[in-house]
PDB file of C-alpha atoms in Angstrom:
ATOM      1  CA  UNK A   1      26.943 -18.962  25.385  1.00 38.00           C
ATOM      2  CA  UNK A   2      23.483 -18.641  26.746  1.00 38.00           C
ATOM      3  CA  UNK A   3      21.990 -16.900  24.247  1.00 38.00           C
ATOM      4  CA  UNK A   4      22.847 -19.606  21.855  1.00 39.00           C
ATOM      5  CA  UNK A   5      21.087 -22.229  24.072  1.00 39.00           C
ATOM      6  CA  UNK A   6      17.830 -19.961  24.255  1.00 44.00           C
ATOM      7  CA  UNK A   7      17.562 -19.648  21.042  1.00 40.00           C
ATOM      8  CA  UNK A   8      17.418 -23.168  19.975  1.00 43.00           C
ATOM      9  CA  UNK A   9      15.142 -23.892  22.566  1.00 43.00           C
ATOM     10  CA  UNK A  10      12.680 -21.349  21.141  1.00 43.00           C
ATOM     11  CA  UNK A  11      13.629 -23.143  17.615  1.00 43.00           C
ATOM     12  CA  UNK A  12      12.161 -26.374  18.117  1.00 40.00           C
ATOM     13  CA  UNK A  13       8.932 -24.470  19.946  1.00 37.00           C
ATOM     14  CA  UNK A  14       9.112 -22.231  16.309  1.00 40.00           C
ATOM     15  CA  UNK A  15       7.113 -24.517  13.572  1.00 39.00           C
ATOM     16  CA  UNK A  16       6.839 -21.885  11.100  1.00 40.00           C
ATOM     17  CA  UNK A  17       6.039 -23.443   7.330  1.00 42.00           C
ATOM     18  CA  UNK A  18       9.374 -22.620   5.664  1.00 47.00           C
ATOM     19  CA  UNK A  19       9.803 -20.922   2.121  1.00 49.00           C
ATOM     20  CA  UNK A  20      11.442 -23.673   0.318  1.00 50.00           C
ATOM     21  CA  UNK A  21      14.584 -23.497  -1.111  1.00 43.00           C
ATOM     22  CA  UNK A  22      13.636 -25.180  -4.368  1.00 43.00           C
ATOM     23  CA  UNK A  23      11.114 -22.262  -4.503  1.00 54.00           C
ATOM     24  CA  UNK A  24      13.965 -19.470  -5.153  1.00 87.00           C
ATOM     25  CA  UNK A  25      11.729 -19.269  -8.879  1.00 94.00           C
ATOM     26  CA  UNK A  26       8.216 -20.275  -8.511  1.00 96.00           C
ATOM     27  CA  UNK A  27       7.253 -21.042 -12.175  1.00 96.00           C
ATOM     28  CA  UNK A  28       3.296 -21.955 -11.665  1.00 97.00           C
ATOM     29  CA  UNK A  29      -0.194 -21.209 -13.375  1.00 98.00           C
ATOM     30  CA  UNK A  30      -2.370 -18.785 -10.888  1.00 98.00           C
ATOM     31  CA  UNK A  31      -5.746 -18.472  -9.276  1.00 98.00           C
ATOM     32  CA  UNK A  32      -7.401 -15.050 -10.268  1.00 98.00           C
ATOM     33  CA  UNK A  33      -9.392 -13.345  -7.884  1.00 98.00           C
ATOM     34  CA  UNK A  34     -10.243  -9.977  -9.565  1.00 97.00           C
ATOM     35  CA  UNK A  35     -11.468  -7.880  -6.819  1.00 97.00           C
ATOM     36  CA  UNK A  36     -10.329  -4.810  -5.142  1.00 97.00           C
ATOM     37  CA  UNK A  37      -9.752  -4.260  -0.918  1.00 98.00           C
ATOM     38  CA  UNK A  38      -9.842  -7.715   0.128  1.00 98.00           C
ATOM     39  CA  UNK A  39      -9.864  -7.878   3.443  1.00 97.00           C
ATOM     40  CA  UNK A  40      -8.285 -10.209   6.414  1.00 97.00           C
ATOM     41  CA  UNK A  41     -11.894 -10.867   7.402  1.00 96.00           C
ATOM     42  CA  UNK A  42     -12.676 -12.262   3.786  1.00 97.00           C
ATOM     43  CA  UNK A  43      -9.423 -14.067   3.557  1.00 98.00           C
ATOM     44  CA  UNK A  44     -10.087 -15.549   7.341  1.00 96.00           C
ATOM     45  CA  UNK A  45     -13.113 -15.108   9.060  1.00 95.00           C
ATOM     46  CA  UNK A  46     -13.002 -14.076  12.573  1.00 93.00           C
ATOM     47  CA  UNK A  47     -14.494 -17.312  13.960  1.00 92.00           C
ATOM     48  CA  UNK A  48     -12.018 -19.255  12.598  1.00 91.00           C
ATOM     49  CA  UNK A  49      -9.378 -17.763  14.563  1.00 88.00           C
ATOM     50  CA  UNK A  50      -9.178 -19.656  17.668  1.00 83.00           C
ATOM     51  CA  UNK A  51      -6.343 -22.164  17.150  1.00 74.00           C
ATOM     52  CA  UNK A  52      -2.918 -21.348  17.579  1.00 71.00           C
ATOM     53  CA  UNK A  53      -1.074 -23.208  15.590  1.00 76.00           C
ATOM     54  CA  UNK A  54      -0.483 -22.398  11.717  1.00 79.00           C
ATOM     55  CA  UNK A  55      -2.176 -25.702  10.813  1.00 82.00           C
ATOM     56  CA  UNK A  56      -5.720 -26.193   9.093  1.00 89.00           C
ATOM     57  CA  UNK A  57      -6.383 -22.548   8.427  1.00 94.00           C
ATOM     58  CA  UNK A  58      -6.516 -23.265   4.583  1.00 94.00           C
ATOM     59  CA  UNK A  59      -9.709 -25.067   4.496  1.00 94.00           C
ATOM     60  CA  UNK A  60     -11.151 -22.370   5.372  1.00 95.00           C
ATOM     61  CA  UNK A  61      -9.396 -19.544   3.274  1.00 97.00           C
ATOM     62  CA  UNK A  62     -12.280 -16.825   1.782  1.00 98.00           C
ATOM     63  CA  UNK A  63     -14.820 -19.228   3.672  1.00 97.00           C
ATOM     64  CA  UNK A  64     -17.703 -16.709   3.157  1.00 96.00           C
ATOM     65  CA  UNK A  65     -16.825 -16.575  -0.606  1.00 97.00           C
ATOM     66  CA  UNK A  66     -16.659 -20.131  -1.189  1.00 97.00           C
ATOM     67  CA  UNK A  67     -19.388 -21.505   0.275  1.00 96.00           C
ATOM     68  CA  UNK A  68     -23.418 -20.579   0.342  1.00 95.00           C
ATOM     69  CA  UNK A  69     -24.807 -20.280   3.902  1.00 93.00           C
ATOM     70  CA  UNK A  70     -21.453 -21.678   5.535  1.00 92.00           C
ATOM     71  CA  UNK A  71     -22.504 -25.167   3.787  1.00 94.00           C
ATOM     72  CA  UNK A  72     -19.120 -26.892   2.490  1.00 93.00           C
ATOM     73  CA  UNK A  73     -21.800 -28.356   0.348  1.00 94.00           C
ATOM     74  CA  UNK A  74     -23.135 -25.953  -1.221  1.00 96.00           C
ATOM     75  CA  UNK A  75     -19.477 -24.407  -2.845  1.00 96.00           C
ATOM     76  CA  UNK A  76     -20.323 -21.103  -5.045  1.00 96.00           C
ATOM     77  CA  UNK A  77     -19.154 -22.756  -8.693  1.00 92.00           C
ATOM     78  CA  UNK A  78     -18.144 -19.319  -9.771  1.00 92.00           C
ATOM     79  CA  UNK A  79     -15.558 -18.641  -7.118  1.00 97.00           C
ATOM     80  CA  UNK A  80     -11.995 -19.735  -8.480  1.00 97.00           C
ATOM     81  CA  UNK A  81     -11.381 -21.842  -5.071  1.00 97.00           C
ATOM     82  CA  UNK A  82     -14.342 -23.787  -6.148  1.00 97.00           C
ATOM     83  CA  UNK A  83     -13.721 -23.386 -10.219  1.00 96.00           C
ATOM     84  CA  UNK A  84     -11.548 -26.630 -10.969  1.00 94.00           C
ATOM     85  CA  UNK A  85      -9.693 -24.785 -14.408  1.00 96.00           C
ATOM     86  CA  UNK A  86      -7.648 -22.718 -11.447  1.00 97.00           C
ATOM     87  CA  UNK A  87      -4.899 -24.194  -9.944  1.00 96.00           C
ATOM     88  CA  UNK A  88      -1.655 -23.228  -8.633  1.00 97.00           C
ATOM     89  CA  UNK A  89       1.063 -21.623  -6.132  1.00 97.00           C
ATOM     90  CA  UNK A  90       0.168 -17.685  -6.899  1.00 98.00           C
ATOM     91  CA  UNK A  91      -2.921 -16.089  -6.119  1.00 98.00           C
ATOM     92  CA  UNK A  92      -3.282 -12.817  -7.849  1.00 98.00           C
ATOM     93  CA  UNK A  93      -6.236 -10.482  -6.432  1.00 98.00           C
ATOM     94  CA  UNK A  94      -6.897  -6.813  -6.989  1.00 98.00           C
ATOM     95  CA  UNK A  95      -5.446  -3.492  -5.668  1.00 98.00           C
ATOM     96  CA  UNK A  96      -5.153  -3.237  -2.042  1.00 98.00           C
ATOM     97  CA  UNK A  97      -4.918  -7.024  -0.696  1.00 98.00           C
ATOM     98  CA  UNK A  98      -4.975  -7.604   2.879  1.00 97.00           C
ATOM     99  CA  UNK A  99      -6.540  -5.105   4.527  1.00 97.00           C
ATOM    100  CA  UNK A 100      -8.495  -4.413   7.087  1.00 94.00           C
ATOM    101  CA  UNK A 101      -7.523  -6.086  10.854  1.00 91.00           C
ATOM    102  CA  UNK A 102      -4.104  -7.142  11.619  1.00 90.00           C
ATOM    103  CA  UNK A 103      -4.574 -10.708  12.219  1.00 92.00           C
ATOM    104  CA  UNK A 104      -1.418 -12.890  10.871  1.00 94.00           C
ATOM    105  CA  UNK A 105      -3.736 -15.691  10.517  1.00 95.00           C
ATOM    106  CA  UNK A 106      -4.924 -14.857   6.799  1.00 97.00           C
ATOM    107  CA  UNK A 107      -1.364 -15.583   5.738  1.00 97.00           C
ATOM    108  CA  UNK A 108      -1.145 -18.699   7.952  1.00 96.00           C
ATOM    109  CA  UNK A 109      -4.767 -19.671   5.596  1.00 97.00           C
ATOM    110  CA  UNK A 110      -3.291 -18.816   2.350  1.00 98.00           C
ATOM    111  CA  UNK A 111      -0.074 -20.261   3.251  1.00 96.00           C
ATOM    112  CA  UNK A 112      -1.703 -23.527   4.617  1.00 96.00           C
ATOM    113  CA  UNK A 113      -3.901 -23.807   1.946  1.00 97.00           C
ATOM    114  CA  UNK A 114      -1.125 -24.221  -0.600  1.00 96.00           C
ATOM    115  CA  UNK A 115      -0.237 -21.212  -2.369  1.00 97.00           C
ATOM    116  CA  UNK A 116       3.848 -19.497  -2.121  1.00 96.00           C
ATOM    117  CA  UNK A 117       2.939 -15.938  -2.859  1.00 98.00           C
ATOM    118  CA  UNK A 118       0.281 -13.198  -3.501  1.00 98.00           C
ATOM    119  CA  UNK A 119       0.087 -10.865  -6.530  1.00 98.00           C
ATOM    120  CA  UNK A 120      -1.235  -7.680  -6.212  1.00 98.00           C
ATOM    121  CA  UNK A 121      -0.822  -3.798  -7.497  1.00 98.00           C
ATOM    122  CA  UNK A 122      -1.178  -2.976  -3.863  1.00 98.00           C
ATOM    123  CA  UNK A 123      -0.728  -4.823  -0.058  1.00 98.00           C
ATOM    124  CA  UNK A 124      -1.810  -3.372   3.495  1.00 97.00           C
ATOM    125  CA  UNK A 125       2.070  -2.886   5.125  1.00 96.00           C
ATOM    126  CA  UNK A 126       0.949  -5.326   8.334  1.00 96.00           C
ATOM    127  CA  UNK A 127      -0.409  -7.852   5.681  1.00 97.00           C
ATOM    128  CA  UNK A 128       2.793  -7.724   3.838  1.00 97.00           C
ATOM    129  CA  UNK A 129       4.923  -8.222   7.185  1.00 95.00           C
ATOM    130  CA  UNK A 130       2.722 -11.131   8.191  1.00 96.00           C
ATOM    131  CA  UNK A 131       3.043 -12.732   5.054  1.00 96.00           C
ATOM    132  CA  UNK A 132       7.048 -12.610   4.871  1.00 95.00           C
ATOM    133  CA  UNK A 133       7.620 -13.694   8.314  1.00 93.00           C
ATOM    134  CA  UNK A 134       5.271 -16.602   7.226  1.00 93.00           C
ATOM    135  CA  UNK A 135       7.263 -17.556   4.093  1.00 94.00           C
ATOM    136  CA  UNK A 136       4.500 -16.428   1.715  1.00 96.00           C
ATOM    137  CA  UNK A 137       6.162 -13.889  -0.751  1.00 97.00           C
ATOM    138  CA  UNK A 138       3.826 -10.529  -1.218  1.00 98.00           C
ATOM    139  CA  UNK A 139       5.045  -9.534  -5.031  1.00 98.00           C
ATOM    140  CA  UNK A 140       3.329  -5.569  -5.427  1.00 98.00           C
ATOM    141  CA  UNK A 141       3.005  -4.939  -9.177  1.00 98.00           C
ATOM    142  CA  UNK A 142       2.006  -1.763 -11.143  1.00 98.00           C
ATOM    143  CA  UNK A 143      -1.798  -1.818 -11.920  1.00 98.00           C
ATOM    144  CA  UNK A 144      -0.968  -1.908 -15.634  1.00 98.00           C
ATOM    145  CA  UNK A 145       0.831  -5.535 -15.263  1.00 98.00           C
ATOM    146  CA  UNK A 146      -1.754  -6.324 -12.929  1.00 98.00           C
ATOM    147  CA  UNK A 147      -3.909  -6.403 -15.834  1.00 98.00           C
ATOM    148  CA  UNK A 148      -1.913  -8.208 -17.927  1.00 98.00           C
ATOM    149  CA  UNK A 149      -1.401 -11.107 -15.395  1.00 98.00           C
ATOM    150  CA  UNK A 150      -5.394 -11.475 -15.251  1.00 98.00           C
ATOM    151  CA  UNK A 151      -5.645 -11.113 -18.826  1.00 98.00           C
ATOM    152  CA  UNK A 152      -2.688 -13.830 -19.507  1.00 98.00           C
ATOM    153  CA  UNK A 153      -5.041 -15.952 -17.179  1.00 98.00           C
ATOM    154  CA  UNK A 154      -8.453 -15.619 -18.575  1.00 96.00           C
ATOM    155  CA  UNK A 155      -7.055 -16.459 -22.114  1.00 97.00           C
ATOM    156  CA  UNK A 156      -5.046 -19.540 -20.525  1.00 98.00           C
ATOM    157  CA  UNK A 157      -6.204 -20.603 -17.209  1.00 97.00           C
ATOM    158  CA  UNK A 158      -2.866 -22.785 -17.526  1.00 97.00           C
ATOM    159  CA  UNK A 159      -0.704 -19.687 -18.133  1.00 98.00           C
ATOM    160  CA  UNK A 160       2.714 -20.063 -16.474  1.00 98.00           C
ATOM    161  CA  UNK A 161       3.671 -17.144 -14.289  1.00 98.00           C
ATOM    162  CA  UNK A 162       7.393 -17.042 -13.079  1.00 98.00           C
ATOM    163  CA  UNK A 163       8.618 -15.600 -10.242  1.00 98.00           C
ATOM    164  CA  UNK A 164      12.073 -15.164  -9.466  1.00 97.00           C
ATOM    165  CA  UNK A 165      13.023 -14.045  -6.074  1.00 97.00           C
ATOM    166  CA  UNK A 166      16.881 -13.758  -6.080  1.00 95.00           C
ATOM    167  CA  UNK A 167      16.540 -11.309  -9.311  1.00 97.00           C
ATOM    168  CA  UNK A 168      13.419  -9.632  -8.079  1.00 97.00           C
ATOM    169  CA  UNK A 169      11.108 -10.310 -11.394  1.00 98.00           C
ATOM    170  CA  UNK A 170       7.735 -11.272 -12.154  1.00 98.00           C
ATOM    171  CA  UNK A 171       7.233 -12.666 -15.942  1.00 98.00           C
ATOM    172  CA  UNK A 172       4.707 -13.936 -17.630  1.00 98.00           C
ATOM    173  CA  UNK A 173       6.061 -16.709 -19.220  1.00 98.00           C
ATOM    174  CA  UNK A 174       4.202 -17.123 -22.780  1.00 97.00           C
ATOM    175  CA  UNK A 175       4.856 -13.224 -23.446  1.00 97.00           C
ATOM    176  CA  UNK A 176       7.896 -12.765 -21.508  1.00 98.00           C
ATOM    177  CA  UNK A 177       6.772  -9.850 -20.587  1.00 98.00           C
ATOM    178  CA  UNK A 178       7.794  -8.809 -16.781  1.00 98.00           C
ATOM    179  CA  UNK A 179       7.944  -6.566 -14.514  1.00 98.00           C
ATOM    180  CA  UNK A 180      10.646  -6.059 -11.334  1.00 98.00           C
ATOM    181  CA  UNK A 181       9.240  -5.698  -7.328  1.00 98.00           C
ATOM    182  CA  UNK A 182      10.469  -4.757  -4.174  1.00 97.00           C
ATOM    183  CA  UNK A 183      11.351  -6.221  -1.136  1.00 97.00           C
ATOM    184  CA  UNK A 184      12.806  -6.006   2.318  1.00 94.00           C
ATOM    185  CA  UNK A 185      16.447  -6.733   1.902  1.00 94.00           C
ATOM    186  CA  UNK A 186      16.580  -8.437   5.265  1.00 93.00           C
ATOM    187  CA  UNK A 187      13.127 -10.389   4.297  1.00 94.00           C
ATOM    188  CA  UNK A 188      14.892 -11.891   0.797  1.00 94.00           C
ATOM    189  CA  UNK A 189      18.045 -13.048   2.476  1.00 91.00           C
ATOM    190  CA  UNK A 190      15.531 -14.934   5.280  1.00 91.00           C
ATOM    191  CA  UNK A 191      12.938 -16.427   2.354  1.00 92.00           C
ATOM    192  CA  UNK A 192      16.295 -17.031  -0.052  1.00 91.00           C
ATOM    193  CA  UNK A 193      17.888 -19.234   2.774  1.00 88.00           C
ATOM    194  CA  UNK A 194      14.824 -20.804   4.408  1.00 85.00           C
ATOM    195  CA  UNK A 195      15.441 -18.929   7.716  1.00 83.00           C
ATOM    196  CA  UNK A 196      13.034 -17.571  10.337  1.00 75.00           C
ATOM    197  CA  UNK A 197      14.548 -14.933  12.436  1.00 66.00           C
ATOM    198  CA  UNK A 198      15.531 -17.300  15.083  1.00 70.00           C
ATOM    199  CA  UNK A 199      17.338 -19.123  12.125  1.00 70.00           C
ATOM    200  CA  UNK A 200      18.535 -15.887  10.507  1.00 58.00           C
ATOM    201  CA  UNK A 201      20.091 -15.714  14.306  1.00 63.00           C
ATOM    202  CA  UNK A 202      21.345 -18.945  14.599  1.00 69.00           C
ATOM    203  CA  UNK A 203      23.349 -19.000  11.173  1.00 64.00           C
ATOM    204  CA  UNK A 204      25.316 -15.876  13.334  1.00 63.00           C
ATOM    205  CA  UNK A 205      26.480 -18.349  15.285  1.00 66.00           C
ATOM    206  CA  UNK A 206      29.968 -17.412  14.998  1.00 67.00           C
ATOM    207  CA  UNK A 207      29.950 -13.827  15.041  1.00 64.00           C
ATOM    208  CA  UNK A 208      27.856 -13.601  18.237  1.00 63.00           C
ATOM    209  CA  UNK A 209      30.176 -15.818  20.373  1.00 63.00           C
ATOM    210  CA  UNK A 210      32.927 -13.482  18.743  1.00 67.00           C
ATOM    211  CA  UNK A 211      31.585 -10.653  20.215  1.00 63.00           C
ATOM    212  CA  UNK A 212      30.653 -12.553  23.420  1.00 66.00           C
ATOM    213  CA  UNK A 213      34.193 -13.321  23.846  1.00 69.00           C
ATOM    214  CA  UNK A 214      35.121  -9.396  23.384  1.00 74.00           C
ATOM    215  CA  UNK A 215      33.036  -8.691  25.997  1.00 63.00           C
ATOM    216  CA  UNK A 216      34.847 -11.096  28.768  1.00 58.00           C
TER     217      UNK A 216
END
């Protein structure tokens, strides 16, 4: 049963920030950031990425864009970080989110910094891997619902957006207007149950010593 034993040592060496459970639906209001080809530089930059854990990445999420000169106190008011009528677990940005270098830390920084998933007509494919193996759910909308999300929230900064994972729907909740996305089958049943791969493993307990046993 060796392979068993390796993989829970390489569990409790994992530490991945887990989708929760409870967040099957995320029902929140959303942070707007209306601009097109955001980049993994913006969203981290490189001098930030010398740790190697997941941890503390978020105070420093679109660093460049929040602050003036790299001066925490001097925060640019008109940047939604730093604008105090945006809150929530969804950040919706424009049309091509996440490109740029490869680097999985800009979905440990949005991650860390608090937000569950990322709206957007349009993700970079290694941006969108990152950000599933890292429990952050990419939802890719049409441009035309796009729209309507940051029109809902310029009207009401408040305005609840639901999104429900199991059914595959993105609504916005005063309207109930929505729209469906896509998503890795594979990726779903891991963010649905709270499992990493090692844990997507793991809950296979049975089957693999099954087939370990055919093998003797």
């Amino acid at each position: 049963m060796g392979i068993i034993v390796n993989l829970e040592d390489d569990k409790k060496k994992a530490g991945a920030a887990k989708f929760q459970s409870e967040r099957k639906i995320i029902q929140s209001a959303a942070v707007p950031i209306e601009l097109e080809n955001i980049d993994t530089d913006q969203i981290i930059p490189a001098r930030f990425l010398k740790a190697t854990t997941r941890d503390g990445f978020g105070k420093n999420l679109f660093r460049d864009w929040r602050y003036e000169n790299d001066d925490e106190n001097q925060p640019v008011k008109d940047f939604a970080l730093n604008n105090k009528i945006y809150s929530g677990k969804i950040l919706v940005a424009g049309k091509n989110f996440g490109c740029g270098s490869s680097r999985e830390h800009a979905a440990w920084a949005i991650k860390d910094y608090g937000f569950d998933a990322v709206v957007s007509s349009f993700f970079a494919d290694i941006f969108k891997n990152n950000a599933l193996n890292n429990f952050l759910l990419p939802v890719q909308v049409s441009e035309d619902f796009l729209q309507k999300l940051f029109d809902a929230i310029h009207k009401d900064t408040n305005a609840a957006i639901e999104i429900n994972l199991e059914e595959q729907y993105i609504k916005i909740v005063a309207t109930g207007e929505q729209e469906s996305f896509d998503i890795n089958q594979y990726k779903k049943t891991c963010l649905l149950n709270g499992f990493d791969d090692i844990d997507y493993l793991l809950n296979m307990r049975e089957e693999i010593e099954t087939f370990e046993k055919q093998k003797v």
